[in-house]
PDB file of C-alpha atoms in Angstrom:
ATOM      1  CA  UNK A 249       0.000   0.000   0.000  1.00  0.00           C
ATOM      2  CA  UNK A 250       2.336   2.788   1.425  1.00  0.00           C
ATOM      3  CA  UNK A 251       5.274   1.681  -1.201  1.00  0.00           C
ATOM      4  CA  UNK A 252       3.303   1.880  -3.935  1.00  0.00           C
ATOM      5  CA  UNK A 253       2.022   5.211  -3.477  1.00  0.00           C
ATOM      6  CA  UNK A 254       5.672   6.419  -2.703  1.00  0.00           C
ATOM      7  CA  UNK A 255       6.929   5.056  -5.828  1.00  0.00           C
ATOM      8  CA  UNK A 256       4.011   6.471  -8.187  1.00  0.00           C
ATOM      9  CA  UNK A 257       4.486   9.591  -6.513  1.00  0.00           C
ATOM     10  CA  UNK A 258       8.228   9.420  -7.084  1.00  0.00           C
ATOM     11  CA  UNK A 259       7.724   8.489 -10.739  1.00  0.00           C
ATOM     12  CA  UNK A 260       5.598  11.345 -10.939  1.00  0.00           C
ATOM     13  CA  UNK A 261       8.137  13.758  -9.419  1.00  0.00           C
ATOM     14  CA  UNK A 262      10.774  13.236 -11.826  1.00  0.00           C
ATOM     15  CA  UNK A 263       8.695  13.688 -14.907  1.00  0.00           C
ATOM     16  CA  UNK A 264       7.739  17.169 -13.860  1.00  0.00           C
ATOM     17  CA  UNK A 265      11.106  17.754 -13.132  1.00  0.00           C
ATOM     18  CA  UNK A 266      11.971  16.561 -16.915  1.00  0.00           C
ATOM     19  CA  UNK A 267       9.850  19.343 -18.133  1.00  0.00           C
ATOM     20  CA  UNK A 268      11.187  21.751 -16.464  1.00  0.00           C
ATOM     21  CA  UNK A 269       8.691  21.904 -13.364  1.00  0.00           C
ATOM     22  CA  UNK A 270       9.793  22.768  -9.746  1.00  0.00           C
ATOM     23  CA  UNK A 271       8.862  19.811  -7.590  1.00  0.00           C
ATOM     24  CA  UNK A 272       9.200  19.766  -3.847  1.00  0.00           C
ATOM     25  CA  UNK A 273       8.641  15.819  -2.373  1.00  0.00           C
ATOM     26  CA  UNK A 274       6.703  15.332   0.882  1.00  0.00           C
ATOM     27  CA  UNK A 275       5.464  11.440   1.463  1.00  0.00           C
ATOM     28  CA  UNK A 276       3.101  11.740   4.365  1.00  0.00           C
ATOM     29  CA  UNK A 277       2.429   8.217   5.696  1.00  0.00           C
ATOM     30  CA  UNK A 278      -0.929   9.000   7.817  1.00  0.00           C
ATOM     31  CA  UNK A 279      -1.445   5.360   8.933  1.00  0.00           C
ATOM     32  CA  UNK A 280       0.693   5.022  12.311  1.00  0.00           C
ATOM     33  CA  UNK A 281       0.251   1.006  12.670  1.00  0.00           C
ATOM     34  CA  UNK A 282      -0.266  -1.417  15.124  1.00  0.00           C
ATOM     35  CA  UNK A 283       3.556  -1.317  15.412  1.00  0.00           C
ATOM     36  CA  UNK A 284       4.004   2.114  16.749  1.00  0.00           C
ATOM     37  CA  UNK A 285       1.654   1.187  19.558  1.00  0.00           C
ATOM     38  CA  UNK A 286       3.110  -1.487  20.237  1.00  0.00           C
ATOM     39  CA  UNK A 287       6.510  -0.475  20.338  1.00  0.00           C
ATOM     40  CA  UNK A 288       5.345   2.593  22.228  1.00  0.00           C
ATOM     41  CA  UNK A 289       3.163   0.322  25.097  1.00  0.00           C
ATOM     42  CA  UNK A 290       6.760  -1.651  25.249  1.00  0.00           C
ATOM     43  CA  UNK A 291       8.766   1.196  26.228  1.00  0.00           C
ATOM     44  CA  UNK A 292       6.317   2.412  28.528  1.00  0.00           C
ATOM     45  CA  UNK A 293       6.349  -1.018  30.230  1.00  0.00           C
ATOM     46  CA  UNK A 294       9.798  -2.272  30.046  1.00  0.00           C
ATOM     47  CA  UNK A 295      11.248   1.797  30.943  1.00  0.00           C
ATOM     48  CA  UNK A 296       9.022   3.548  32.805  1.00  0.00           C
ATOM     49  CA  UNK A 297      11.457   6.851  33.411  1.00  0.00           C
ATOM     50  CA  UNK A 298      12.596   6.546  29.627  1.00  0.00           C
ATOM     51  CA  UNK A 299      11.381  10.384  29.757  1.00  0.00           C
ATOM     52  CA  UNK A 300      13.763  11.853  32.472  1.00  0.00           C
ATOM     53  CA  UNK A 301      16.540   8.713  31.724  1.00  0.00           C
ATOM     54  CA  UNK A 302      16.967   7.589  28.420  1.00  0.00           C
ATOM     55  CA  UNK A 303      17.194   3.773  27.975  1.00  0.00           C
ATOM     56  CA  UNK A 304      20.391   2.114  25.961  1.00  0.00           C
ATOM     57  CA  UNK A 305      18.337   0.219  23.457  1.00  0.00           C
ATOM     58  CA  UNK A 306      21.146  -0.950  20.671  1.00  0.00           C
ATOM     59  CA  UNK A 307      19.110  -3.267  19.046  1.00  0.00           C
ATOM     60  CA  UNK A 308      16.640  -2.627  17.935  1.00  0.00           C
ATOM     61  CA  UNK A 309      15.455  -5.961  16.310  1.00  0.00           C
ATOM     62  CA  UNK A 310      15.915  -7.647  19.536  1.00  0.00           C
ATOM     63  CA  UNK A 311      13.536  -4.737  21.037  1.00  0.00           C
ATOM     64  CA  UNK A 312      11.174  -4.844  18.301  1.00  0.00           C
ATOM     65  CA  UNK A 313      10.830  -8.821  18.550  1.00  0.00           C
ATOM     66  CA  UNK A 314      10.253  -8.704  22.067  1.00  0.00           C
ATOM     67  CA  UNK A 315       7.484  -6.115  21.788  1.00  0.00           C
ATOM     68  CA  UNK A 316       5.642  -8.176  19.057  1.00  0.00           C
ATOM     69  CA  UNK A 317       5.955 -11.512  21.289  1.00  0.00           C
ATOM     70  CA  UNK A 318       4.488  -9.514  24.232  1.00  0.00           C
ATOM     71  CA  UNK A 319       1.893  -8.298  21.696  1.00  0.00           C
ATOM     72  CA  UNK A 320       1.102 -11.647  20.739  1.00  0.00           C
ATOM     73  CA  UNK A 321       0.987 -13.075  24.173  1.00  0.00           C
ATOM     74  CA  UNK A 322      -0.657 -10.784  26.403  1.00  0.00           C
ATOM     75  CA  UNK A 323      -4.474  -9.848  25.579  1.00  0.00           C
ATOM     76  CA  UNK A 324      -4.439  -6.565  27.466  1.00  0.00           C
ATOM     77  CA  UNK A 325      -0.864  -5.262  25.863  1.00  0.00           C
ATOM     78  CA  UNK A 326      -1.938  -5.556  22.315  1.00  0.00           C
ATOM     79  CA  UNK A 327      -5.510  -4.085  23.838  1.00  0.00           C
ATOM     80  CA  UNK A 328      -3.104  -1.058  25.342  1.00  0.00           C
ATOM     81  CA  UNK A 329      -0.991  -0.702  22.423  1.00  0.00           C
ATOM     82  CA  UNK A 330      -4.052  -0.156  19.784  1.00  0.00           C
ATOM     83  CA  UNK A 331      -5.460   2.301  22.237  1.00  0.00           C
ATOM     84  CA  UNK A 332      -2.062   3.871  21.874  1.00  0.00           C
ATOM     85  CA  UNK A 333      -2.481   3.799  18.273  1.00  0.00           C
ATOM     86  CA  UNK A 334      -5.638   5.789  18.586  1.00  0.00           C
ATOM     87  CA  UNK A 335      -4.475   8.292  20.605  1.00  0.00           C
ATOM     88  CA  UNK A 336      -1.782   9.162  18.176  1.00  0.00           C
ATOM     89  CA  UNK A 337      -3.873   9.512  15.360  1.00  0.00           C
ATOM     90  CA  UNK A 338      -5.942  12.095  17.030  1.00  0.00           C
ATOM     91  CA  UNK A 339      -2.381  14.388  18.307  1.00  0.00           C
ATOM     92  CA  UNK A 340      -1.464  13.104  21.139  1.00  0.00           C
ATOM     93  CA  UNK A 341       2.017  13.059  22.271  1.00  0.00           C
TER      94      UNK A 341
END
């Protein structure tokens, strides 16, 4: 979905440019995902001060797969993690 917009609008880009056209390139992706809440929820959980004390995550795969097991596993953190998803599409920070 969100590649092949990209790439149309890429494609789309450079032929303006070819004819002479001034193009400035913005690719908005609107659709936050299940993944940023989850991720989000994990942090929350795993480093509760990550705010005032910033957590030595250096890798992030390891991270990442240990937020999707806990997703997978636990009813109420994939529960917490869409609401987290909902509350960034409407602003919050």
């Amino acid at each position: 979905g969100h590649l092949r917009s990209t790439i149309i609008g890429e494609a789309v880009c450079r032929v303006l440019e070819f004819v002479g056209h001034s193009v400035e390139r913005v690719n908005h992706v609107g659709d936050w995902g299940t993944q940023f809440g989850m991720l989000i929820q994990y942090l929350k959980e795993e480093y509760p001060d990550f705010a005032e004390k910033m957590p030595n995550i250096t890798d992030l795969t390891e991270f990442y797969k240990a937020a999707k097991k806990r997703f997978d596993d636990d009813a109420d953190f994939k529960k917490t993690s869409q609401l987290n998803v909902v509350a960034l599409q409407a602003g919050d920070e």
